[in-house]
């Protein structure tokens, strides 16, 4: 595993990019604040002098109506003349744009490249997987408009079997490879010729033919910049330089010797900028050289493996250049992305940004990338042919570039779709990589996946504000005529339980004969109606724990409040359970035995739909234990409330074809180990099925009255820390099993630290075997 220790380094890089972003933002904010103060003063004066009359009316009509409303019968000629003169005055001219800056027909400032359309075309571009602007892998020669930045989050995954199996190996062996990864990137364009970008990548690869089966790469990061020049309105040329910082293998730390470099020349043609015709098509070409130093990460690992090989006997090691047992396997090279050559990279890409509607774009993307291995830096590939002098590797062995040729060189066809909804700045990405070569494995290269699926989203921000819109406002004057309010009254009611004085809170009071909104009684059972006209008011009272009833009151002709009392009959206070048992595939499980304990115990079989029902249950908490021959025993709890139906859904796990748990004379053995978070007692989700199977075995064998759960660690870390960690992990396993229904007095937990190794702690494989949990049988009943 390559843990993430470069976090502080990456944070520094991202902080630097953020500093570049905030500088122009500060200037923009200052300009906006100054402009806002000017606009406020201008608007106040403008409204006082330029308030328009109502549509279709003159100022004279408005003043005449005002005189009539205020009681003055004479027309004020002087005010009319002054208002007409103010109306005829010309408005103040808007400030002239800065000298030398181009404007459009309305006088609004255009971008520095001369058109608002150009800025919009560039704004809809987003980050690639490695951070710079482009498609998914192929970089655009240009970038977004100046003073814009983009942040992108992409995840990739695939599941494939067989492509990592060595030729000649047993085809019956399982070889399912699972991969998931992600990239968080940020790019910033301070000027219309420069882009700065950074990215951090993490991924994990699982293959059940290796031990350990899981490899993780956390925090590989990239920092780079791109320079470019717009030769023609539709043609841009440029280049970029990126530095790749890689984390170490099997420990925490940044290996500076493994830092890799990328030099790339870029060209892009945006045919949307053609004069007279707009074609929604962007073509991209990349030519690059990648200086790959990833092999530095594993040189010491291979040397340590070689030193661990026996020096005498039938399995004695050969010379370092003739030995193959210490070399990385193809699974390890692929999972950790280890290469022993540099690469000459060629990338071709096409993007079709279709403007479906205003600010809504759908952009199909097609790319093809090929990596040509060059400069192996004197690495001597160990060639073990099937026959002497042959060009085919022996069964179980990897080949060499000298013999395998182009089929070993990785090349990828990418098909993708980028969707930009009407919400400005947002974009969604869906794409798939199809490996067109690189599945012939050689010792110099990591290999290529058969396919890879990408999902993600990105957001672009333009710090340059759009031009202000000219708004026309219409002022309407209304005269309020006061009308005496009508006679009204309220119903003040109290809802109680029939035959008692117990108030009923939260009862719903509705008015069937009107469209009034229903009311709810308070904690004292009292409600106050709306103001209603005199006459009879009929109401319907409802509560989930009572029979519904009608109630009525009469508001007198003179109005006023009326007090009434309404009573409801209580329902029986019992509950119902209507549950369902399903498998982990979502299908119902019929014929399963459900044993329920609690305030009332009962047992029932599930019907063909996996359901079970029981009525008349006292309220309380119940525990259900589900047993089925084809599934693991599962326990679940649910609550029954008065006059309610509990509807628990219990999911049972199918019994695996090959059991991971075996009962032996002195021990309950497990084929796979329980996985914990690094330096933690947290059980990882991928071990939950195994824990469920362990609980099932203990539930089916109650004669095992004493089980000691032993926690063990390797020798890394202090002895006291390892002892505490092993005890915490044993306690976590015991807590899980108790929650799964195992009696607590049957289980004890004890940590032994690194005092009982089962393998030497000199290799990663040996240390992995020593990190384990064991279940030792201490007592049995007859």
XYZ file of C-alpha atoms in Angstrom:
782
model
C 0.000 0.000 0.000
C 1.220 3.538 -0.733
C -0.310 5.686 2.066
C -1.036 9.384 1.790
C 1.745 11.332 3.446
C 1.934 14.125 0.864
C -1.223 15.773 2.208
C 0.610 18.800 3.590
C 2.509 19.147 0.301
C -0.662 19.027 -1.777
C -2.441 21.443 0.582
C 0.438 23.889 0.035
C 0.062 23.563 -3.744
C -3.689 24.105 -3.609
C -3.228 27.050 -1.226
C -0.860 28.649 -3.739
C -3.477 28.280 -6.468
C -6.131 29.711 -4.123
C -3.882 32.726 -3.416
C -3.635 33.409 -7.150
C -7.432 33.238 -7.349
C -8.153 35.514 -4.385
C -5.948 38.371 -5.656
C -8.161 39.227 -8.648
C -11.263 38.490 -6.555
C -10.195 41.136 -4.031
C -9.795 43.744 -6.763
C -13.145 42.809 -8.274
C -14.853 43.040 -4.854
C -13.340 46.516 -4.262
C -14.525 47.696 -7.648
C -17.998 46.322 -6.984
C -18.161 48.056 -3.576
C -17.184 51.426 -5.035
C -19.631 50.967 -7.897
C -22.385 50.014 -5.453
C -21.936 53.224 -3.416
C -22.117 55.306 -6.576
C -25.213 53.443 -7.812
C -27.033 53.938 -4.486
C -26.480 57.702 -4.560
C -27.389 57.908 -8.235
C -30.557 55.796 -7.820
C -31.850 57.913 -4.906
C -31.446 61.121 -6.889
C -32.785 59.522 -10.060
C -35.960 58.219 -8.370
C -36.665 61.649 -6.846
C -36.393 63.375 -10.227
C -37.423 60.694 -12.739
C -40.300 58.690 -11.133
C -42.527 57.812 -14.142
C -46.334 58.180 -14.074
C -48.664 55.212 -14.296
C -48.954 53.757 -17.809
C -51.528 55.677 -19.910
C -51.741 58.630 -17.469
C -50.051 62.028 -17.343
C -48.469 63.747 -14.351
C -51.375 66.186 -14.394
C -53.850 63.328 -13.892
C -51.834 61.942 -10.940
C -51.678 65.322 -9.186
C -55.336 65.950 -9.778
C -56.206 62.576 -8.242
C -53.925 63.358 -5.259
C -55.700 66.693 -4.666
C -59.058 64.979 -4.788
C -57.967 62.267 -2.329
C -56.469 64.824 0.130
C -59.587 67.005 0.080
C -58.268 69.956 -1.919
C -60.611 70.849 -4.792
C -58.348 73.263 -6.699
C -55.744 72.074 -9.196
C -52.226 73.092 -8.244
C -51.032 74.574 -11.542
C -47.562 75.457 -10.253
C -46.823 71.832 -9.225
C -48.079 70.519 -12.560
C -45.825 72.863 -14.492
C -42.790 71.951 -12.353
C -43.479 68.231 -12.802
C -43.838 68.600 -16.563
C -40.541 70.537 -16.694
C -38.758 67.794 -14.684
C -40.194 65.186 -17.032
C -38.752 67.030 -20.023
C -35.260 67.254 -18.526
C -32.710 64.926 -20.202
C -31.308 62.066 -18.116
C -27.652 62.033 -17.103
C -25.434 60.251 -19.613
C -23.820 57.009 -18.455
C -20.033 57.170 -17.829
C -17.960 56.580 -20.964
C -16.035 53.295 -21.161
C -12.245 53.398 -20.583
C -10.284 54.608 -23.564
C -9.010 51.794 -25.796
C -11.404 49.118 -24.498
C -13.734 47.633 -27.189
C -17.512 47.766 -26.657
C -20.592 46.260 -28.308
C -23.616 48.059 -29.797
C -25.031 48.755 -26.288
C -21.731 50.170 -25.041
C -20.917 47.218 -22.769
C -17.264 46.229 -22.400
C -16.167 43.150 -24.331
C -13.486 40.659 -23.238
C -9.835 41.360 -23.927
C -10.004 39.009 -26.916
C -12.658 41.204 -28.509
C -15.945 39.292 -28.179
C -18.298 38.119 -25.465
C -18.945 34.963 -27.525
C -15.235 34.045 -27.269
C -15.391 34.221 -23.471
C -18.495 32.006 -23.360
C -16.889 29.436 -25.707
C -13.862 29.112 -23.441
C -15.870 29.204 -20.192
C -17.653 25.922 -20.969
C -14.323 24.026 -20.999
C -13.499 21.939 -17.901
C -10.639 19.966 -16.341
C -9.170 16.667 -17.498
C -8.472 13.824 -15.064
C -4.975 15.238 -14.375
C -6.135 18.829 -13.786
C -5.470 20.840 -16.946
C -8.339 21.983 -19.197
C -9.384 19.581 -21.970
C -11.417 16.426 -22.510
C -10.979 13.428 -20.187
C -7.298 12.653 -20.895
C -6.314 14.810 -23.910
C -5.378 18.375 -22.920
C -6.624 21.456 -24.727
C -3.898 23.738 -26.033
C -5.704 26.699 -24.468
C -7.642 27.252 -21.265
C -10.654 29.129 -19.937
C -10.837 32.925 -20.159
C -8.661 34.983 -17.841
C -9.658 35.300 -14.181
C -11.539 31.964 -14.186
C -10.875 28.809 -12.229
C -12.288 25.300 -12.282
C -12.554 22.539 -9.699
C -13.296 18.938 -10.721
C -14.029 15.689 -8.870
C -13.849 12.441 -10.878
C -14.071 8.809 -9.816
C -13.172 5.743 -11.889
C -13.832 2.035 -11.379
C -13.947 -1.353 -13.091
C -14.375 -5.032 -12.241
C -12.731 -7.606 -14.520
C -11.528 -11.160 -14.241
C -8.829 -13.133 -16.008
C -6.834 -10.357 -17.658
C -4.117 -10.482 -14.950
C -3.875 -14.303 -14.918
C -0.435 -15.443 -16.022
C -0.285 -17.728 -19.111
C -0.151 -21.383 -18.138
C -1.647 -20.817 -14.658
C -4.524 -22.921 -13.358
C -7.716 -21.536 -15.037
C -9.785 -22.734 -12.057
C -8.075 -20.191 -9.776
C -10.157 -17.090 -9.052
C -8.818 -13.894 -10.613
C -11.358 -11.144 -10.017
C -9.766 -7.696 -10.085
C -11.596 -4.696 -8.628
C -10.393 -1.113 -9.033
C -11.745 2.207 -7.779
C -10.047 5.581 -7.815
C -10.621 9.296 -7.847
C -9.087 12.639 -8.751
C -9.647 16.103 -7.260
C -8.223 18.871 -9.447
C -8.067 22.667 -9.563
C -7.015 24.877 -12.464
C -6.709 28.660 -12.618
C -6.239 30.997 -15.597
C -4.727 34.312 -14.385
C -4.018 35.563 -17.930
C -5.156 34.700 -21.451
C -1.870 32.875 -22.098
C -1.210 30.974 -18.833
C -2.908 28.253 -16.807
C -1.820 26.798 -13.427
C -3.209 23.410 -12.408
C -2.919 20.905 -9.565
C -4.472 17.496 -8.870
C -4.446 14.816 -6.194
C -5.234 11.197 -7.052
C -6.033 8.130 -4.952
C -7.009 4.624 -5.986
C -7.315 1.081 -4.685
C -6.931 -2.265 -6.452
C -8.120 -5.622 -5.119
C -7.171 -9.005 -6.596
C -7.876 -12.230 -4.726
C -4.830 -14.010 -6.236
C -2.438 -11.847 -4.225
C -1.677 -11.623 -0.503
C -2.450 -9.030 0.613
C -5.300 -8.777 -1.838
C -5.773 -5.000 -1.486
C -3.325 -2.351 -2.723
C -3.977 1.338 -2.090
C -2.331 4.431 -3.554
C -3.298 7.525 -1.581
C -2.310 11.062 -2.437
C -0.227 11.012 -5.628
C -0.261 14.667 -6.621
C 0.484 16.830 -9.650
C 1.460 20.485 -10.045
C 1.887 22.060 -13.447
C 1.453 25.061 -15.692
C 0.433 25.528 -19.318
C 1.385 28.345 -21.690
C -0.380 28.939 -25.004
C -0.917 31.397 -27.844
C -3.959 31.906 -30.073
C -2.422 31.844 -33.556
C -5.797 32.252 -35.287
C -9.274 32.801 -33.769
C -9.865 29.050 -34.164
C -6.303 27.671 -33.725
C -4.305 27.583 -30.462
C -0.785 26.212 -29.913
C 0.949 25.688 -26.580
C 2.657 23.364 -24.179
C 2.536 22.339 -20.539
C 4.924 21.001 -17.911
C 3.819 18.852 -14.959
C 5.582 17.504 -11.880
C 4.219 14.228 -10.428
C 4.903 13.552 -6.726
C 4.585 9.860 -5.765
C 4.185 8.312 -2.320
C 6.247 5.452 -0.963
C 5.310 1.756 -0.833
C 4.527 -0.022 2.447
C 5.092 3.041 4.646
C 4.284 6.743 4.960
C 6.473 9.331 3.233
C 7.252 11.177 0.017
C 10.038 9.648 -2.119
C 11.673 12.576 -3.908
C 13.729 10.233 -6.121
C 10.460 8.930 -7.581
C 9.282 12.388 -8.713
C 8.255 12.125 -12.377
C 8.059 14.833 -15.040
C 5.806 15.393 -18.053
C 6.656 17.606 -21.061
C 3.867 18.039 -23.615
C 3.177 20.021 -26.811
C -0.485 20.789 -27.510
C -2.581 21.982 -30.430
C -6.326 22.538 -30.584
C -8.730 23.743 -33.255
C -12.075 25.246 -32.131
C -14.225 25.366 -35.267
C -16.937 27.296 -33.417
C -14.784 30.391 -33.981
C -14.750 30.137 -37.805
C -15.928 33.392 -39.352
C -19.314 33.148 -41.078
C -20.027 29.543 -40.020
C -20.123 28.015 -36.555
C -19.287 24.305 -36.358
C -19.641 22.739 -32.846
C -16.374 20.813 -33.011
C -13.092 20.965 -31.055
C -10.093 18.917 -32.189
C -7.063 18.307 -29.934
C -3.577 16.820 -30.481
C -0.995 16.092 -27.738
C 2.642 14.995 -28.143
C 4.482 14.438 -24.875
C 7.385 12.835 -23.080
C 6.793 11.358 -19.617
C 9.889 10.854 -17.460
C 8.696 7.934 -15.290
C 10.481 7.273 -11.987
C 7.839 5.048 -10.349
C 10.200 2.041 -10.291
C 12.206 3.741 -7.526
C 9.300 3.016 -5.170
C 9.785 -0.760 -5.378
C 13.529 -1.226 -5.918
C 14.129 -1.728 -2.197
C 11.149 -4.083 -1.946
C 12.608 -6.386 -4.606
C 16.035 -6.202 -2.991
C 14.549 -7.145 0.423
C 12.699 -10.073 -1.157
C 15.888 -11.284 -2.774
C 17.806 -11.051 0.516
C 15.065 -13.135 2.191
C 15.469 -16.058 -0.250
C 17.398 -19.089 1.073
C 21.089 -19.229 0.227
C 21.531 -23.014 0.535
C 19.506 -26.082 -0.325
C 17.451 -27.010 -3.398
C 15.671 -23.613 -3.331
C 18.870 -21.609 -2.946
C 18.720 -18.271 -4.715
C 20.517 -17.652 -8.002
C 22.329 -14.445 -8.907
C 20.270 -11.266 -8.676
C 19.971 -10.836 -12.477
C 18.980 -14.511 -13.022
C 16.491 -14.851 -10.141
C 12.738 -14.200 -10.682
C 11.117 -15.027 -7.343
C 11.811 -11.595 -5.871
C 10.398 -9.611 -8.816
C 7.074 -7.773 -8.656
C 4.155 -9.815 -9.934
C 1.979 -8.465 -12.720
C -0.792 -7.829 -10.164
C 1.565 -5.721 -8.030
C 2.880 -3.756 -11.021
C -0.655 -3.076 -12.240
C -2.060 -2.176 -8.794
C 0.796 0.214 -7.942
C 1.310 1.501 -11.558
C 5.036 0.675 -11.620
C 6.902 1.197 -14.922
C 10.602 0.823 -15.724
C 10.626 2.959 -18.884
C 9.798 6.502 -19.925
C 6.993 7.084 -22.430
C 6.453 9.020 -25.629
C 2.743 9.881 -25.437
C 0.416 10.599 -28.362
C -3.120 11.826 -27.724
C -5.897 12.623 -30.213
C -9.278 13.958 -29.125
C -12.535 15.344 -30.505
C -15.231 17.142 -28.490
C -18.615 18.209 -29.938
C -20.165 20.920 -27.666
C -23.819 20.991 -28.784
C -25.830 23.963 -27.479
C -29.209 22.304 -26.798
C -30.783 25.454 -25.367
C -29.668 28.635 -23.635
C -26.727 27.775 -21.322
C -27.379 24.027 -21.795
C -24.605 22.034 -23.520
C -24.156 18.337 -24.286
C -20.612 17.468 -25.419
C -19.800 13.966 -26.760
C -16.069 13.190 -26.418
C -13.920 10.681 -28.345
C -10.199 10.256 -27.547
C -7.388 7.851 -28.399
C -4.148 7.736 -26.418
C -1.088 5.555 -27.011
C 2.017 5.346 -24.817
C 5.236 4.218 -26.542
C 7.836 2.915 -24.032
C 11.297 4.447 -24.491
C 14.512 4.693 -22.458
C 14.510 1.721 -20.087
C 17.533 3.263 -18.280
C 19.674 0.102 -18.524
C 17.006 -2.113 -16.948
C 17.784 -5.739 -17.819
C 14.536 -7.647 -18.386
C 14.755 -11.269 -17.197
C 13.623 -13.392 -20.187
C 12.569 -16.976 -19.366
C 11.321 -18.565 -22.644
C 9.044 -21.555 -22.929
C 11.661 -23.242 -25.094
C 15.326 -22.399 -25.444
C 15.721 -19.561 -27.938
C 11.939 -19.138 -28.225
C 9.945 -15.876 -28.320
C 7.149 -17.069 -25.991
C 7.562 -16.731 -22.196
C 7.405 -19.850 -20.032
C 4.080 -20.636 -18.293
C 3.534 -18.304 -15.329
C 6.243 -15.870 -16.538
C 5.932 -12.319 -17.935
C 7.496 -11.296 -21.213
C 9.837 -8.496 -22.225
C 9.340 -5.563 -24.594
C 12.083 -6.907 -26.835
C 9.897 -9.916 -27.744
C 6.284 -8.785 -27.132
C 6.301 -5.553 -29.170
C 3.265 -3.304 -29.709
C 0.747 -5.621 -27.994
C 2.383 -4.739 -24.650
C 2.250 -0.966 -25.262
C -0.792 0.607 -23.541
C -3.317 2.337 -25.776
C -6.839 3.446 -24.876
C -9.997 4.499 -26.710
C -12.182 6.882 -24.666
C -15.909 7.471 -25.239
C -17.492 10.113 -23.025
C -20.288 12.620 -22.555
C -20.028 15.928 -20.707
C -23.369 17.559 -19.786
C -23.561 21.207 -18.724
C -27.047 22.009 -17.345
C -28.577 25.514 -17.412
C -27.018 26.186 -13.973
C -23.989 28.249 -15.030
C -20.601 26.712 -14.285
C -21.674 23.143 -13.474
C -20.810 20.110 -15.622
C -21.321 16.350 -15.279
C -19.039 13.741 -16.876
C -19.703 10.123 -17.863
C -17.019 8.251 -19.830
C -15.465 4.840 -20.386
C -11.898 3.895 -21.323
C -11.498 0.817 -23.545
C -8.052 -0.741 -23.559
C -7.096 -1.402 -27.184
C -3.658 -2.819 -26.298
C -1.431 -3.320 -23.289
C -2.992 -6.534 -21.927
C 0.130 -8.503 -22.940
C 2.154 -8.169 -19.762
C 5.899 -7.529 -19.726
C 8.192 -6.912 -16.770
C 8.919 -3.316 -17.778
C 5.299 -2.031 -17.793
C 2.345 -1.889 -15.394
C -0.120 -3.061 -18.046
C -3.461 -1.663 -19.200
C -6.991 -2.338 -17.909
C -9.556 -3.795 -20.336
C -11.919 -0.937 -19.505
C -12.476 1.805 -16.920
C -15.653 3.800 -16.141
C -15.469 7.478 -15.109
C -18.150 9.495 -13.282
C -17.764 13.006 -11.936
C -18.677 16.647 -11.861
C -16.894 19.976 -12.121
C -17.613 23.627 -11.476
C -16.207 26.706 -13.228
C -16.194 30.229 -11.779
C -15.821 33.454 -13.756
C -14.695 36.273 -11.448
C -15.321 38.940 -14.116
C -18.880 40.238 -13.516
C -21.295 40.311 -16.488
C -22.450 43.745 -17.740
C -25.316 45.237 -15.766
C -28.780 45.003 -17.298
C -30.898 48.123 -17.931
C -34.159 47.755 -16.004
C -37.363 49.721 -16.554
C -39.535 50.169 -13.471
C -43.214 51.016 -13.421
C -44.668 52.646 -10.285
C -48.332 52.130 -9.478
C -50.171 54.205 -6.868
C -53.062 52.624 -4.993
C -55.629 54.333 -2.777
C -56.767 52.369 0.275
C -60.456 52.626 1.160
C -61.220 51.603 4.737
C -64.261 49.329 5.133
C -65.629 48.425 8.590
C -64.714 44.830 9.457
C -67.559 42.260 9.447
C -68.865 40.631 12.642
C -66.806 37.582 13.540
C -66.405 35.070 16.327
C -64.213 32.094 17.347
C -64.828 28.563 18.620
C -62.631 27.742 21.642
C -62.850 23.963 22.095
C -61.375 21.365 24.443
C -60.928 17.763 23.226
C -61.006 15.103 26.005
C -61.181 11.298 26.236
C -64.785 10.134 26.517
C -65.893 9.450 30.099
C -62.835 11.216 31.553
C -61.359 14.683 31.823
C -58.071 13.603 30.162
C -57.082 16.180 27.543
C -56.084 14.873 24.085
C -53.093 16.660 22.570
C -52.353 16.798 18.813
C -55.920 16.009 17.777
C -56.688 17.259 14.245
C -59.678 19.613 13.951
C -60.966 20.032 10.378
C -63.893 21.957 8.883
C -65.640 19.675 6.318
C -68.044 22.322 5.023
C -65.313 24.848 4.135
C -61.830 25.057 2.672
C -60.250 26.184 5.933
C -56.934 24.602 6.928
C -57.193 22.016 9.710
C -56.024 22.883 13.226
C -54.260 20.882 15.942
C -54.956 20.844 19.684
C -52.208 21.891 22.065
C -50.793 19.975 24.997
C -53.852 20.940 27.083
C -56.263 19.638 24.388
C -57.454 23.186 23.536
C -57.860 24.684 20.063
C -58.933 28.145 18.831
C -60.684 28.389 15.468
C -60.269 31.104 12.876
C -62.525 34.164 12.951
C -65.825 32.884 11.515
C -69.163 34.393 10.534
C -72.136 33.979 12.946
C -73.957 30.648 12.714
C -73.370 26.928 13.326
C -69.841 25.625 12.820
C -69.407 21.861 12.284
C -66.043 20.254 12.897
C -64.500 16.774 12.535
C -62.069 15.624 15.276
C -59.490 12.904 14.514
C -56.584 11.303 16.387
C -54.654 8.097 15.545
C -55.342 6.610 19.003
C -59.089 7.432 19.073
C -62.252 6.924 17.017
C -63.030 10.012 14.929
C -66.083 12.076 15.944
C -68.025 15.193 14.900
C -68.463 18.264 17.058
C -70.394 21.517 16.563
C -70.697 25.009 18.056
C -72.735 28.146 17.264
C -71.360 31.685 17.011
C -74.027 34.260 18.015
C -75.140 37.070 15.697
C -73.307 39.609 17.819
C -70.070 37.678 17.404
C -67.635 36.766 20.166
C -65.939 33.610 21.447
C -67.841 30.382 22.204
C -66.463 27.608 24.487
C -67.353 23.986 23.683
C -66.146 20.494 24.712
C -65.619 17.549 22.311
C -64.973 13.928 23.390
C -63.340 10.980 21.562
C -63.546 7.231 22.291
C -60.137 5.551 22.766
C -58.975 2.697 20.460
C -57.494 -0.555 21.894
C -53.810 0.019 22.774
C -52.175 -2.926 20.989
C -49.863 -3.085 17.969
C -49.219 -5.225 14.891
C -46.041 -6.467 13.259
C -46.038 -7.096 9.516
C -42.472 -7.965 8.602
C -40.626 -9.303 5.593
C -37.495 -11.420 5.170
C -35.394 -10.912 2.021
C -32.034 -12.205 0.869
C -29.000 -10.069 0.215
C -30.042 -10.180 -3.461
C -33.339 -8.481 -2.634
C -35.471 -11.600 -3.283
C -38.021 -12.796 -0.680
C -37.042 -15.759 1.502
C -39.905 -18.218 2.074
C -40.079 -20.979 4.679
C -37.657 -19.224 7.045
C -38.264 -19.627 10.790
C -38.692 -16.320 12.631
C -38.348 -16.647 16.433
C -39.469 -13.441 18.170
C -38.826 -12.586 21.823
C -39.954 -9.546 23.795
C -43.064 -8.546 25.741
C -44.728 -11.465 23.927
C -42.790 -14.353 22.351
C -43.889 -16.223 19.230
C -42.525 -18.206 16.292
C -43.697 -18.074 12.693
C -42.717 -19.253 9.185
C -42.420 -16.785 6.306
C -44.896 -17.072 3.428
C -43.908 -17.341 -0.292
C -43.428 -13.569 -0.366
C -41.095 -13.697 2.637
C -43.693 -12.075 4.896
C -44.840 -12.776 8.442
C -47.603 -11.128 10.516
C -48.686 -11.062 14.163
C -51.511 -9.018 15.654
C -52.444 -7.979 19.195
C -48.896 -7.425 20.427
C -48.205 -5.433 23.599
C -46.069 -2.364 22.922
C -42.312 -2.663 23.417
C -39.018 -3.745 21.851
C -38.827 -7.170 20.187
C -35.871 -9.215 18.910
C -36.266 -11.486 15.860
C -33.961 -14.386 15.007
C -34.273 -15.675 11.422
C -33.065 -19.161 10.517
C -32.956 -20.679 7.034
C -30.941 -23.621 5.697
C -29.727 -21.586 2.727
C -28.841 -18.470 4.725
C -26.818 -17.389 7.720
C -28.664 -16.869 11.001
C -29.589 -13.192 11.365
C -30.938 -11.245 14.356
C -32.799 -7.945 14.200
C -34.713 -5.694 16.616
C -37.891 -3.684 16.054
C -40.336 -1.645 18.136
C -44.119 -2.143 18.369
C -46.139 0.953 19.259
C -49.798 1.156 20.346
C -52.258 1.134 17.467
C -49.441 1.107 14.908
C -48.079 -1.487 12.520
C -44.368 -2.191 12.676
C -42.988 -3.169 9.271
C -39.427 -4.449 9.759
C -37.504 -5.740 6.746
C -34.865 -8.280 7.761
C -32.087 -9.016 5.264
C -30.385 -12.397 5.533
C -27.061 -13.252 3.917
C -26.887 -16.300 1.663
C -24.680 -19.066 2.960
C -21.488 -18.945 0.833
C -20.716 -21.861 -1.478
C -17.311 -22.166 0.135
C -17.511 -21.543 3.849
C -14.965 -19.114 5.235
C -15.415 -20.541 8.770
C -14.516 -24.073 9.890
C -15.062 -25.676 13.310
C -12.076 -27.671 14.496
C -11.326 -29.439 17.767
C -9.597 -26.516 19.470
C -10.317 -23.553 17.260
C -12.903 -21.883 15.057
C -10.732 -21.141 12.011
C -11.343 -18.533 9.321
C -9.971 -18.677 5.777
C -9.686 -14.912 5.452
C -8.584 -12.385 8.015
C -10.759 -9.660 9.501
C -9.677 -6.294 8.055
C -9.366 -3.227 10.280
C -8.687 0.400 9.449
C -4.993 1.286 9.638
C -3.788 1.584 13.270
C -7.424 1.348 14.422
C -9.928 -1.100 15.873
C -12.600 -0.164 13.308
C -13.772 -3.245 11.359
C -13.832 -2.410 7.639
C -17.059 -2.971 5.660
C -15.478 -5.665 3.446
C -15.199 -7.927 6.526
C -18.893 -7.679 7.564
C -19.917 -10.817 5.520
C -17.137 -12.771 7.268
C -18.252 -11.489 10.688
C -21.837 -12.524 9.880
C -20.653 -16.042 9.017
C -18.672 -16.257 12.294
C -21.782 -15.232 14.252
C -23.806 -17.865 12.366
C -21.340 -20.592 13.305
C -21.503 -19.666 16.985
C -25.305 -19.469 16.961
C -25.540 -22.935 15.368
C -23.130 -24.431 17.911
C -24.363 -23.438 21.387
C -22.252 -26.271 22.874
C -19.219 -23.963 22.445
C -19.602 -22.302 25.834
C -16.207 -20.592 25.956
C -14.426 -18.782 23.089
C -11.297 -16.672 23.528
C -10.995 -13.998 20.827
C -7.273 -13.392 20.356
C -5.868 -10.245 18.716
C -2.348 -10.317 17.191
C -0.194 -7.688 15.415
C 3.113 -7.596 13.554
C 6.280 -6.107 15.068
C 5.935 -2.633 13.593
C 5.363 0.019 16.272
C 6.126 -0.149 19.987
C 5.400 -3.285 21.989
C 3.027 -1.465 24.377
C 1.155 0.151 21.492
C 0.812 -3.208 19.707
C -0.496 -4.834 22.912
C -3.132 -2.101 23.334
C -4.112 -2.191 19.638
C -4.512 -5.985 19.645
C -6.707 -5.777 22.783
C -8.873 -3.049 21.198
C -9.351 -5.118 18.016
C -10.274 -8.237 20.008
C -12.789 -6.157 22.005
C -14.280 -4.758 18.749
C -14.843 -8.289 17.382
C -16.443 -9.382 20.677
C -18.771 -6.336 20.685
C -19.882 -7.101 17.112
C -20.679 -10.747 17.949
C -22.613 -9.788 21.111
C -24.696 -7.351 19.053
C -25.289 -10.184 16.555
C -26.976 -12.294 19.270
C -24.082 -14.246 20.858
C -24.318 -14.474 24.651
C -21.697 -12.200 26.187
C -20.648 -14.793 28.807
C -19.526 -17.147 26.005
C -16.912 -14.687 24.688
C -13.693 -13.291 26.140
C -11.288 -10.960 24.330
C -7.526 -10.811 24.829
C -4.757 -9.025 22.909
C -1.296 -10.572 22.558
C 0.405 -7.796 20.529
C 3.362 -9.126 18.541
C 4.315 -11.832 21.094
C 2.933 -14.803 19.108
C 4.003 -14.473 15.425
C 3.199 -17.285 12.994
C 5.623 -16.047 10.317
C 8.836 -13.984 10.197
C 8.228 -10.239 10.331
C 10.814 -9.518 7.620
C 8.479 -9.345 4.599
C 5.174 -7.675 3.944
C 3.576 -11.101 3.447
C 4.913 -12.364 6.776
C 3.717 -9.286 8.619
C 0.285 -9.615 6.976
C -0.024 -13.213 8.303
C 0.910 -12.038 11.808
C -1.858 -9.388 11.799
C -4.744 -11.734 12.627
C -7.676 -12.561 14.874
C -8.116 -16.135 16.200
C -11.076 -17.844 17.916
C -9.795 -20.424 20.432
C -12.292 -22.871 22.013
C -11.753 -22.851 25.789
C -14.771 -24.905 26.904
C -17.595 -27.083 25.531
C -20.810 -28.382 27.024
C -21.805 -32.055 26.748
